[in-house]
Amino acid sequence: MTEEENRAYPRAGLKWAVSAKVDGKVIEGVTKDISVSGAYVCCAKPLRLNEVVDMVITAPYESQSVKAEVVWSNIYGPDDNINPRGMGVLFLEISGEDRKVIAKAVTNHLKTLNTTVEDIKSGAS
């Protein structure tokens, strides 16, 4: 089974701005990919594993505020072109409306790639 088939929700390679405030400092980044359950955020100074942070994800036309936990962190990525420095986050708190916005954007992006959410969930892609 591939990593994509193991995921509970499909993800799409959408590049959205992200900002998080930690200990009075603002961390800026951009999503590499996103789903309704989490995202990979490329940033110069990723947070440590298990840190919980309030984030603002800026999608086209609107922003989503989420509380997220760092579940994977690549602090020392030697080559950002191969494995970008950043962190995987799991959304702990996200409004139903924000979840719908992300789900719609992911579905629309995947449709542009001639793939539907149903194809991914059934493993037909």
mmCIF file of N, CA and C in Angstrom, residues 28-72:
data_model
loop_
_atom_site.group_PDB
_atom_site.id
_atom_site.type_symbol
_atom_site.label_atom_id
_atom_site.label_comp_id
_atom_site.label_asym_id
_atom_site.label_seq_id
_atom_site.Cartn_x
_atom_site.Cartn_y
_atom_site.Cartn_z
ATOM 1 N N GLU A 28 6.807 32.092 9.608
ATOM 2 C CA GLU A 28 6.153 32.151 8.303
ATOM 3 C C GLU A 28 6.545 30.926 7.489
ATOM 4 N N GLY A 29 5.606 30.428 6.697
ATOM 5 C CA GLY A 29 5.893 29.289 5.844
ATOM 6 C C GLY A 29 4.872 29.184 4.733
ATOM 7 N N VAL A 30 4.915 28.066 4.035
ATOM 8 C CA VAL A 30 3.972 27.801 2.957
ATOM 9 C C VAL A 30 3.676 26.304 2.949
ATOM 10 N N THR A 31 2.425 25.964 2.691
ATOM 11 C CA THR A 31 2.087 24.545 2.639
ATOM 12 C C THR A 31 2.702 23.913 1.396
ATOM 13 N N LYS A 32 3.200 22.698 1.564
ATOM 14 C CA LYS A 32 3.647 21.892 0.420
ATOM 15 C C LYS A 32 2.464 21.071 -0.065
ATOM 16 N N ASP A 33 1.710 20.548 0.907
ATOM 17 C CA ASP A 33 0.459 19.861 0.614
ATOM 18 C C ASP A 33 -0.451 19.988 1.822
ATOM 19 N N ILE A 34 -1.753 19.751 1.590
ATOM 20 C CA ILE A 34 -2.735 19.951 2.652
ATOM 21 C C ILE A 34 -3.901 19.001 2.457
ATOM 22 N N SER A 35 -4.515 18.602 3.572
ATOM 23 C CA SER A 35 -5.756 17.828 3.564
ATOM 24 C C SER A 35 -6.638 18.405 4.661
ATOM 25 N N VAL A 36 -7.834 17.848 4.843
ATOM 26 C CA VAL A 36 -8.699 18.355 5.902
ATOM 27 C C VAL A 36 -8.184 17.979 7.286
ATOM 28 N N SER A 37 -7.218 17.064 7.354
ATOM 29 C CA SER A 37 -6.715 16.633 8.664
ATOM 30 C C SER A 37 -5.346 17.211 9.019
ATOM 31 N N GLY A 38 -4.635 17.789 8.048
ATOM 32 C CA GLY A 38 -3.314 18.324 8.351
ATOM 33 C C GLY A 38 -2.610 18.839 7.119
ATOM 34 N N ALA A 39 -1.332 19.194 7.301
ATOM 35 C CA ALA A 39 -0.568 19.771 6.190
ATOM 36 C C ALA A 39 0.920 19.573 6.417
ATOM 37 N N TYR A 40 1.676 19.698 5.333
ATOM 38 C CA TYR A 40 3.129 19.806 5.439
ATOM 39 C C TYR A 40 3.448 21.272 5.191
ATOM 40 N N VAL A 41 4.123 21.886 6.144
ATOM 41 C CA VAL A 41 4.441 23.307 6.066
ATOM 42 C C VAL A 41 5.948 23.472 5.882
ATOM 43 N N CYS A 42 6.346 24.035 4.756
ATOM 44 C CA CYS A 42 7.757 24.343 4.501
ATOM 45 C C CYS A 42 8.076 25.657 5.208
ATOM 46 N N CYS A 43 9.132 25.640 6.021
ATOM 47 C CA CYS A 43 9.535 26.850 6.732
ATOM 48 C C CYS A 43 10.999 26.737 7.135
ATOM 49 N N ALA A 44 11.630 27.871 7.346
ATOM 50 C CA ALA A 44 13.058 27.896 7.659
ATOM 51 C C ALA A 44 13.365 27.324 9.040
ATOM 52 N N LYS A 45 12.457 27.512 9.989
ATOM 53 C CA LYS A 45 12.695 27.044 11.361
ATOM 54 C C LYS A 45 11.505 26.227 11.847
ATOM 55 N N PRO A 46 11.441 24.947 11.441
ATOM 56 C CA PRO A 46 10.326 24.095 11.868
ATOM 57 C C PRO A 46 10.292 23.941 13.392
ATOM 58 N N LEU A 47 9.103 23.741 13.898
ATOM 59 C CA LEU A 47 8.930 23.513 15.330
ATOM 60 C C LEU A 47 9.312 22.085 15.687
ATOM 61 N N ARG A 48 9.438 21.845 16.975
ATOM 62 C CA ARG A 48 9.796 20.510 17.457
ATOM 63 C C ARG A 48 8.566 19.605 17.492
ATOM 64 N N LEU A 49 8.834 18.321 17.453
ATOM 65 C CA LEU A 49 7.796 17.305 17.530
ATOM 66 C C LEU A 49 6.915 17.532 18.760
ATOM 67 N N ASN A 50 5.624 17.343 18.572
ATOM 68 C CA ASN A 50 4.595 17.432 19.620
ATOM 69 C C ASN A 50 4.263 18.853 20.064
ATOM 70 N N GLU A 51 4.905 19.872 19.497
ATOM 71 C CA GLU A 51 4.518 21.243 19.840
ATOM 72 C C GLU A 51 3.131 21.517 19.276
ATOM 73 N N VAL A 52 2.329 22.260 20.033
ATOM 74 C CA VAL A 52 0.990 22.649 19.602
ATOM 75 C C VAL A 52 1.014 24.148 19.346
ATOM 76 N N VAL A 53 0.425 24.544 18.224
ATOM 77 C CA VAL A 53 0.534 25.936 17.791
ATOM 78 C C VAL A 53 -0.767 26.391 17.135
ATOM 79 N N ASP A 54 -1.074 27.678 17.296
ATOM 80 C CA ASP A 54 -2.185 28.291 16.566
ATOM 81 C C ASP A 54 -1.628 28.794 15.244
ATOM 82 N N MET A 55 -2.281 28.416 14.157
ATOM 83 C CA MET A 55 -1.813 28.776 12.816
ATOM 84 C C MET A 55 -2.913 29.489 12.047
ATOM 85 N N VAL A 56 -2.499 30.338 11.134
ATOM 86 C CA VAL A 56 -3.411 30.927 10.157
ATOM 87 C C VAL A 56 -2.921 30.486 8.789
ATOM 88 N N ILE A 57 -3.801 29.806 8.070
ATOM 89 C CA ILE A 57 -3.495 29.330 6.721
ATOM 90 C C ILE A 57 -4.268 30.215 5.760
ATOM 91 N N THR A 58 -3.558 30.878 4.859
ATOM 92 C CA THR A 58 -4.203 31.823 3.954
ATOM 93 C C THR A 58 -4.385 31.192 2.584
ATOM 94 N N ALA A 59 -5.625 30.772 2.336
ATOM 95 C CA ALA A 59 -6.012 30.234 1.035
ATOM 96 C C ALA A 59 -6.477 31.409 0.176
ATOM 97 N N PRO A 60 -6.597 31.189 -1.128
ATOM 98 C CA PRO A 60 -7.128 32.272 -1.956
ATOM 99 C C PRO A 60 -8.494 32.730 -1.430
ATOM 100 N N TYR A 61 -8.655 33.994 -1.242
ATOM 101 C CA TYR A 61 -9.908 34.640 -0.864
ATOM 102 C C TYR A 61 -10.270 34.540 0.607
ATOM 103 N N GLU A 62 -9.609 33.684 1.410
ATOM 104 C CA GLU A 62 -9.941 33.620 2.829
ATOM 105 C C GLU A 62 -8.865 32.885 3.613
ATOM 106 N N SER A 63 -8.944 33.043 4.928
ATOM 107 C CA SER A 63 -7.963 32.404 5.808
ATOM 108 C C SER A 63 -8.657 31.437 6.756
ATOM 109 N N GLN A 64 -7.920 30.411 7.160
ATOM 110 C CA GLN A 64 -8.413 29.443 8.121
ATOM 111 C C GLN A 64 -7.538 29.519 9.364
ATOM 112 N N SER A 65 -8.174 29.577 10.530
ATOM 113 C CA SER A 65 -7.445 29.543 11.796
ATOM 114 C C SER A 65 -7.575 28.147 12.371
ATOM 115 N N VAL A 66 -6.446 27.530 12.685
ATOM 116 C CA VAL A 66 -6.454 26.165 13.206
ATOM 117 C C VAL A 66 -5.467 26.040 14.362
ATOM 118 N N LYS A 67 -5.755 25.107 15.243
ATOM 119 C CA LYS A 67 -4.783 24.692 16.250
ATOM 120 C C LYS A 67 -4.228 23.385 15.725
ATOM 121 N N ALA A 68 -2.898 23.264 15.705
ATOM 122 C CA ALA A 68 -2.268 22.091 15.110
ATOM 123 C C ALA A 68 -1.135 21.578 15.992
ATOM 124 N N GLU A 69 -0.877 20.278 15.863
ATOM 125 C CA GLU A 69 0.236 19.645 16.569
ATOM 126 C C GLU A 69 1.277 19.196 15.556
ATOM 127 N N VAL A 70 2.541 19.452 15.850
ATOM 128 C CA VAL A 70 3.630 19.007 14.983
ATOM 129 C C VAL A 70 3.802 17.498 15.180
ATOM 130 N N VAL A 71 3.600 16.743 14.098
ATOM 131 C CA VAL A 71 3.709 15.280 14.174
ATOM 132 C C VAL A 71 4.923 14.760 13.412
ATOM 133 N N TRP A 72 5.579 15.642 12.669
ATOM 134 C CA TRP A 72 6.790 15.286 11.920
ATOM 135 C C TRP A 72 7.566 16.570 11.711
#
